PDB file of C-alpha atoms in Angstrom:
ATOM      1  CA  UNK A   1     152.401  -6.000-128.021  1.00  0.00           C
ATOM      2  CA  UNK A   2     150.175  -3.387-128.195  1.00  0.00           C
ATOM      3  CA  UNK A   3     147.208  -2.300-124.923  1.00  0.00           C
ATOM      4  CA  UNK A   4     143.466  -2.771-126.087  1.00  0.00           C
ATOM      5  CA  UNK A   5     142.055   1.002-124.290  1.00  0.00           C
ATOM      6  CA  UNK A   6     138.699   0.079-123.048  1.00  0.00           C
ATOM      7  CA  UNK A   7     136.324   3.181-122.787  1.00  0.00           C
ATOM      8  CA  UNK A   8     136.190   4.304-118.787  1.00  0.00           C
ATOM      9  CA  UNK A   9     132.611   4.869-116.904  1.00  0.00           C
ATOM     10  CA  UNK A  10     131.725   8.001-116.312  1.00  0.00           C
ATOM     11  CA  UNK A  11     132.844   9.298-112.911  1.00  0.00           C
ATOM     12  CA  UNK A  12     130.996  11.453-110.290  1.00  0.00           C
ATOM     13  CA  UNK A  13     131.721  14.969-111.080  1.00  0.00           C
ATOM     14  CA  UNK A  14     130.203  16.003-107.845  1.00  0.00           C
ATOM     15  CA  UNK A  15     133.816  16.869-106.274  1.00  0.00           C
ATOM     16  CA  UNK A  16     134.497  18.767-109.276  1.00  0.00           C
ATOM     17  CA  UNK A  17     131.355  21.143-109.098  1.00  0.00           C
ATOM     18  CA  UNK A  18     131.511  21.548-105.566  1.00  0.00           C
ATOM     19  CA  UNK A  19     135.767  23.151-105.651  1.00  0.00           C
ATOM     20  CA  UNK A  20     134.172  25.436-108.753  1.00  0.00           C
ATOM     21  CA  UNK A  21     131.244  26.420-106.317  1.00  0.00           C
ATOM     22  CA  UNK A  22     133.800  26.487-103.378  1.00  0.00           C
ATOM     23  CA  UNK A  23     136.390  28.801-105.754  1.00  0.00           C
ATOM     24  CA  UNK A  24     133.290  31.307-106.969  1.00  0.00           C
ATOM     25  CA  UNK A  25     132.107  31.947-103.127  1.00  0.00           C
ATOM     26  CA  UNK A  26     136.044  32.327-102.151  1.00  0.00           C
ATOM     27  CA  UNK A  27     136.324  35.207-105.042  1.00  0.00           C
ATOM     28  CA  UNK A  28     132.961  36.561-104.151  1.00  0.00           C
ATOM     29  CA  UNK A  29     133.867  37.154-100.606  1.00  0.00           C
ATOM     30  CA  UNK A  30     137.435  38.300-101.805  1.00  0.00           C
ATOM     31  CA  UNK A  31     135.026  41.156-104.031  1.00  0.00           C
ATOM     32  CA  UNK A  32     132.679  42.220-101.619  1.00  0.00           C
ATOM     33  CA  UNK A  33     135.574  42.549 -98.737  1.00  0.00           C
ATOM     34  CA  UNK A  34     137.585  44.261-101.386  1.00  0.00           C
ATOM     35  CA  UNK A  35     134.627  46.407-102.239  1.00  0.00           C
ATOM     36  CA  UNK A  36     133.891  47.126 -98.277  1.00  0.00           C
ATOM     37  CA  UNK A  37     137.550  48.054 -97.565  1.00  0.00           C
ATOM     38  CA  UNK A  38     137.667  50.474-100.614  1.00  0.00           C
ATOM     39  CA  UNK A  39     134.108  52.128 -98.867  1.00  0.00           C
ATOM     40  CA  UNK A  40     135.644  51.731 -95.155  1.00  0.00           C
ATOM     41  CA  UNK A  41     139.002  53.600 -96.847  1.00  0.00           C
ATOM     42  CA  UNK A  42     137.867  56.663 -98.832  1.00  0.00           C
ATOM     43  CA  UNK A  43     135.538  57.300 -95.886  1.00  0.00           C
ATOM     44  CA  UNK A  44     138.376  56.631 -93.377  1.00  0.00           C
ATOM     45  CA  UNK A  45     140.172  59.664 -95.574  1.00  0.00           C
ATOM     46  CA  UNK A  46     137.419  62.144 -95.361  1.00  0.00           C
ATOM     47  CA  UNK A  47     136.799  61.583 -91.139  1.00  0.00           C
ATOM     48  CA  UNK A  48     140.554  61.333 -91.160  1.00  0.00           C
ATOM     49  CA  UNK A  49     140.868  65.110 -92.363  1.00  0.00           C
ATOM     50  CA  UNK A  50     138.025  66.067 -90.521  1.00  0.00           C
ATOM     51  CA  UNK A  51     139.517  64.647 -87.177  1.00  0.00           C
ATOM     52  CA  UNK A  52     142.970  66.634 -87.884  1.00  0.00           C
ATOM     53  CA  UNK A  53     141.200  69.984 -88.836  1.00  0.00           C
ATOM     54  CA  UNK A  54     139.149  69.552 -85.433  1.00  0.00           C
ATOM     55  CA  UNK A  55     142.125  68.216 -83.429  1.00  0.00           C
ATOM     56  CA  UNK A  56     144.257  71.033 -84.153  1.00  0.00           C
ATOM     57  CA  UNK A  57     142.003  73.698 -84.246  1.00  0.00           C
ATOM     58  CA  UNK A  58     141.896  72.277 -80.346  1.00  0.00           C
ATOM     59  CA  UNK A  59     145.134  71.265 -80.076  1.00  0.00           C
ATOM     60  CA  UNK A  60     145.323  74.257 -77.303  1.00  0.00           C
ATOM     61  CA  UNK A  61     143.306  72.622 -74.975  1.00  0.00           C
ATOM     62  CA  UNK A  62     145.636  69.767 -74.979  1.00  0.00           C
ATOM     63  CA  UNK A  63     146.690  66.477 -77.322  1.00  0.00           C
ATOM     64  CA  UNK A  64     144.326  63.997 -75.629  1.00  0.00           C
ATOM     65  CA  UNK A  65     141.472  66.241 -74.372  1.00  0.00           C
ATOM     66  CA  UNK A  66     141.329  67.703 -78.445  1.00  0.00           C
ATOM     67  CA  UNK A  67     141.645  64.062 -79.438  1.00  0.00           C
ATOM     68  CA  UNK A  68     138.724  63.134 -77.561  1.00  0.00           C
ATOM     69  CA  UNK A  69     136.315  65.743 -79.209  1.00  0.00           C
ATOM     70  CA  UNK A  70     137.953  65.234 -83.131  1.00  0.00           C
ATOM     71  CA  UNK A  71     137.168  61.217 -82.246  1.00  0.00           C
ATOM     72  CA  UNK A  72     133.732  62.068 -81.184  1.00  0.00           C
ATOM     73  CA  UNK A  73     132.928  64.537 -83.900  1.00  0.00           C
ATOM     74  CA  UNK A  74     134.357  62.603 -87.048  1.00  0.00           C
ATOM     75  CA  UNK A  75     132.655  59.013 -85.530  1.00  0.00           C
ATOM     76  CA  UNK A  76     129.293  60.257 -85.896  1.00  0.00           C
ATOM     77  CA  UNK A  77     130.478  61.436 -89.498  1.00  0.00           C
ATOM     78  CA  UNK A  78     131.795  57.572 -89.857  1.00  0.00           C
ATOM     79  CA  UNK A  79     128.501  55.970 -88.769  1.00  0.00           C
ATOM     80  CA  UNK A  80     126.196  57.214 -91.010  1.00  0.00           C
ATOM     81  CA  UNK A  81     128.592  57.258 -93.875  1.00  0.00           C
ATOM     82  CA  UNK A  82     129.141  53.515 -93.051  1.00  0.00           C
ATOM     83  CA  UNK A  83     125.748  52.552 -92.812  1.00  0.00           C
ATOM     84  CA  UNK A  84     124.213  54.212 -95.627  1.00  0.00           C
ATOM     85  CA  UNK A  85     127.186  53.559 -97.992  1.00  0.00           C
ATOM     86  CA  UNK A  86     129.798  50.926 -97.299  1.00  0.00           C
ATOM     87  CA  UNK A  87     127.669  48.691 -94.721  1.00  0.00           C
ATOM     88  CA  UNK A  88     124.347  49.508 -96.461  1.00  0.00           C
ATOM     89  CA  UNK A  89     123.795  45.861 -97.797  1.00  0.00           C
ATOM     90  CA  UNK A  90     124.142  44.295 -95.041  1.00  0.00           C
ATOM     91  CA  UNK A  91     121.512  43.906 -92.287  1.00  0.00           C
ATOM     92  CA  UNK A  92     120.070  46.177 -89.933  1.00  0.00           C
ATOM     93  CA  UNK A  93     119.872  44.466 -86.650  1.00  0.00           C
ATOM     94  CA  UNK A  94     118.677  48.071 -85.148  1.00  0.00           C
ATOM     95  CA  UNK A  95     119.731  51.450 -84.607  1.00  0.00           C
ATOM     96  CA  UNK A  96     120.339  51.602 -80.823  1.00  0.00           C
ATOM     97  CA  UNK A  97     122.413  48.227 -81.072  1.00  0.00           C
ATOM     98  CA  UNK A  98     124.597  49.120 -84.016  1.00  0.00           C
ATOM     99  CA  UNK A  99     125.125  53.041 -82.531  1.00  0.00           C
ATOM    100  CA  UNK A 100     126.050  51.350 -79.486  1.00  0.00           C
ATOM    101  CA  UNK A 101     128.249  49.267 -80.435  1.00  0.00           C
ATOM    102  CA  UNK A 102     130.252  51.128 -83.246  1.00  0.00           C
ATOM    103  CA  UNK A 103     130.458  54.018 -80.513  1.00  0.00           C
ATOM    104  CA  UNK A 104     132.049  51.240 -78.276  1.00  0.00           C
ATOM    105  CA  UNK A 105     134.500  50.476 -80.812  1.00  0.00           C
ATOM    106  CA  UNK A 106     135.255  53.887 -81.670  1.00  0.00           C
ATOM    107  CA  UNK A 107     135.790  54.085 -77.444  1.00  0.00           C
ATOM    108  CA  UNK A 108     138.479  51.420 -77.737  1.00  0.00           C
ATOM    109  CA  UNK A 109     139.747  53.440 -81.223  1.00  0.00           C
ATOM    110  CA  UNK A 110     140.467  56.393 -79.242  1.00  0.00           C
ATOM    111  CA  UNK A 111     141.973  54.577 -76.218  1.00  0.00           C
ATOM    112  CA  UNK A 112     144.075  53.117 -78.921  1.00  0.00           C
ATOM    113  CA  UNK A 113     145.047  56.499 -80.330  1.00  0.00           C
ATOM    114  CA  UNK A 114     145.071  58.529 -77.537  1.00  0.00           C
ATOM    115  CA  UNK A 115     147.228  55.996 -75.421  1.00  0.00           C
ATOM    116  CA  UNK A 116     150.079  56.223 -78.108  1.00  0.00           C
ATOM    117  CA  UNK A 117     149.729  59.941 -78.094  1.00  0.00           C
ATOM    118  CA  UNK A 118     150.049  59.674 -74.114  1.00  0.00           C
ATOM    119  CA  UNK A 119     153.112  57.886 -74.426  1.00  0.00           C
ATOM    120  CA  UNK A 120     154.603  59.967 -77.375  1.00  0.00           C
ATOM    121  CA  UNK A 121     153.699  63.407 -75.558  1.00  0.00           C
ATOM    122  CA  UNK A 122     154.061  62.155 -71.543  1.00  0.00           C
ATOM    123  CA  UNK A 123     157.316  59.681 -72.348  1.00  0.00           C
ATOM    124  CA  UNK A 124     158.968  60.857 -75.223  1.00  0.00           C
ATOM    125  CA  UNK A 125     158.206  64.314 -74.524  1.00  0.00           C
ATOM    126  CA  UNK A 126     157.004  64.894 -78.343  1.00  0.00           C
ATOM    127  CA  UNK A 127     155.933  68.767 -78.293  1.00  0.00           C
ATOM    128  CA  UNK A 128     156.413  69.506 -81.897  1.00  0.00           C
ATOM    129  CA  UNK A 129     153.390  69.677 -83.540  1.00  0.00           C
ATOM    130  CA  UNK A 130     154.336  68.444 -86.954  1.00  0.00           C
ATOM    131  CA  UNK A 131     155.934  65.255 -85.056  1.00  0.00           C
ATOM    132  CA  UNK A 132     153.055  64.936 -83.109  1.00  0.00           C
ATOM    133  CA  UNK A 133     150.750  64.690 -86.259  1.00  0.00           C
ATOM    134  CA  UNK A 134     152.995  61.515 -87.460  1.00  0.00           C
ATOM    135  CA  UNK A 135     152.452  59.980 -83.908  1.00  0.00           C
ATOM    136  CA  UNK A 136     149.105  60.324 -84.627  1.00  0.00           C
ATOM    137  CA  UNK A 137     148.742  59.099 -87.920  1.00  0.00           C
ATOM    138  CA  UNK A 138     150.153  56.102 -86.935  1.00  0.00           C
ATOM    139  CA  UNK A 139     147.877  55.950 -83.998  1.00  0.00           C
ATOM    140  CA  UNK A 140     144.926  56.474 -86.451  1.00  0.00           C
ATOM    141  CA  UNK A 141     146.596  53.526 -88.580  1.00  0.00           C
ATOM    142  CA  UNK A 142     146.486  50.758 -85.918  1.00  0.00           C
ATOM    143  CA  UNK A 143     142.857  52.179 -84.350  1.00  0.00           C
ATOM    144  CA  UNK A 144     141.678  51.807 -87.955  1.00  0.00           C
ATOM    145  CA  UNK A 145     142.577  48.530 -88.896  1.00  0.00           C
ATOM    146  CA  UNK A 146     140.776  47.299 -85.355  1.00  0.00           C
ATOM    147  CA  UNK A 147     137.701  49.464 -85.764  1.00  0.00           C
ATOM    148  CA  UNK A 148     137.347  47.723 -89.590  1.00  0.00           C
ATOM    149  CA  UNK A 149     137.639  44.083 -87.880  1.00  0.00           C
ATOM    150  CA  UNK A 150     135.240  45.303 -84.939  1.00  0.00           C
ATOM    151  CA  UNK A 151     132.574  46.921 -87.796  1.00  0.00           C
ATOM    152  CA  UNK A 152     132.291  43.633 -89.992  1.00  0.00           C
ATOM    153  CA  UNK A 153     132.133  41.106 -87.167  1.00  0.00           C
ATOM    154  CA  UNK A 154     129.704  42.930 -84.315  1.00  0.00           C
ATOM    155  CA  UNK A 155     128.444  46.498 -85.687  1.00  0.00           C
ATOM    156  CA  UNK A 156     127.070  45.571 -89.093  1.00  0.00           C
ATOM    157  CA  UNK A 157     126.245  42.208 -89.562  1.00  0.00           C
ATOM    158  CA  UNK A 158     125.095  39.672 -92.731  1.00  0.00           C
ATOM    159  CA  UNK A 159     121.496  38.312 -92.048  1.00  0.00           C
ATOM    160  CA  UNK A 160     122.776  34.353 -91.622  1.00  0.00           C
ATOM    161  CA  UNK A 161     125.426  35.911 -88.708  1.00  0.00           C
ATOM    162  CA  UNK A 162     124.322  34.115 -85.379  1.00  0.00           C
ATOM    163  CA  UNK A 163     123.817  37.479 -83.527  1.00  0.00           C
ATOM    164  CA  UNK A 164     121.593  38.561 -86.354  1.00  0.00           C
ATOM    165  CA  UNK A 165     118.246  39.826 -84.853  1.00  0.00           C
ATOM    166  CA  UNK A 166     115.758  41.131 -87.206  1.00  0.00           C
ATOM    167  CA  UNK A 167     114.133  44.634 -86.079  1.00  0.00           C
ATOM    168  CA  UNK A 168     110.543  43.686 -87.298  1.00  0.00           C
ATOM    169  CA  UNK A 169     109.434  40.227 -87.410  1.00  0.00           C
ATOM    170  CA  UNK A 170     106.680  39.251 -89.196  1.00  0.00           C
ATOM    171  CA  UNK A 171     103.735  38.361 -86.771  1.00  0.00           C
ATOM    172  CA  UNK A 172     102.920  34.737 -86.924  1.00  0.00           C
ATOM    173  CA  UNK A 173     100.254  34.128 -89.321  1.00  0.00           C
ATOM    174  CA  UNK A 174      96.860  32.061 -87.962  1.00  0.00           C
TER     175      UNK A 174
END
């Protein structure tokens, strides 16, 4: 015995277009982080070997009082390399609130950093300067990745982001 096939109804393809739409804005964020983190890295590299030339060229002051200028020096680099480069398309929720906070960041960076270079020089008794430029480069590794995380979700925001306030609103209209 053979089945008679009987044509089907056409379904809904509503679930269909909204996993495509759901797949393109999942690869589109995947892009733009991938694009950000490429930005964040290169300059990451260039304040990276600007904080080691100014850290040891002050290195005879002391590990953590040299690490506090070379942290100070190549975050102001960092800021206005992020903002006008990697960060640039995202919003501007003003100057004063983004300084402060990515300066507040960069705080908790160097507490990061400068804590593990406390406990390598203070407990370890790491003296060698070659070793203590490894202990650092780790410490830079682990400040890093926080300072990223800290950057895209408080310092430099998208426009539909909650804490988004626009500098200059446009006056009501009458």
């Amino acid at each position: 015995m053979m089945q008679q096939l009987t044509p089907r109804a056409p379904q809904d393809s509503a679930p269909y277009s909204r996993s495509v739409n759901f797949v393109r804005r999942l690869r589109d964020r995947w892009h733009a982080l991938i694009k950000e983190l490429t930005k964040f890295g290169i300059i990451g590299i260039v304040n990276t070997a600007l904080d080691f030339a100014v850290w040891n060229a002050l290195l005879f002051i002391g590990p953590i009082k040299a690490q506090v200028i070379s942290t100070t020096v190549s975050a102001t680099s960092s800021y206005f390399m992020n903002r006008h480069w990697t960060f640039r398309h995202r919003a501007r929720s003003g100057l004063r609130r983004e300084y402060l906070l990515f300066f507040g960041f960069n705080a908790i960076g160097l507490l990061i950093t400068a804590a593990i270079l406390g406990i390598a020089t203070y407990a370890f008794h790491v003296e060698h300067v070659a070793a203590l430029n490894v202990v650092k480069l780790f410490a830079i590794g682990i400040a890093t990745a926080f300072r990223f995380w800290a950057y895209r979700r408080w310092v430099f925001l998208h426009p539909e982001d909650q804490l988004y306030e626009p500098e200059d609103e446009p006056a009501p209209q009458r």
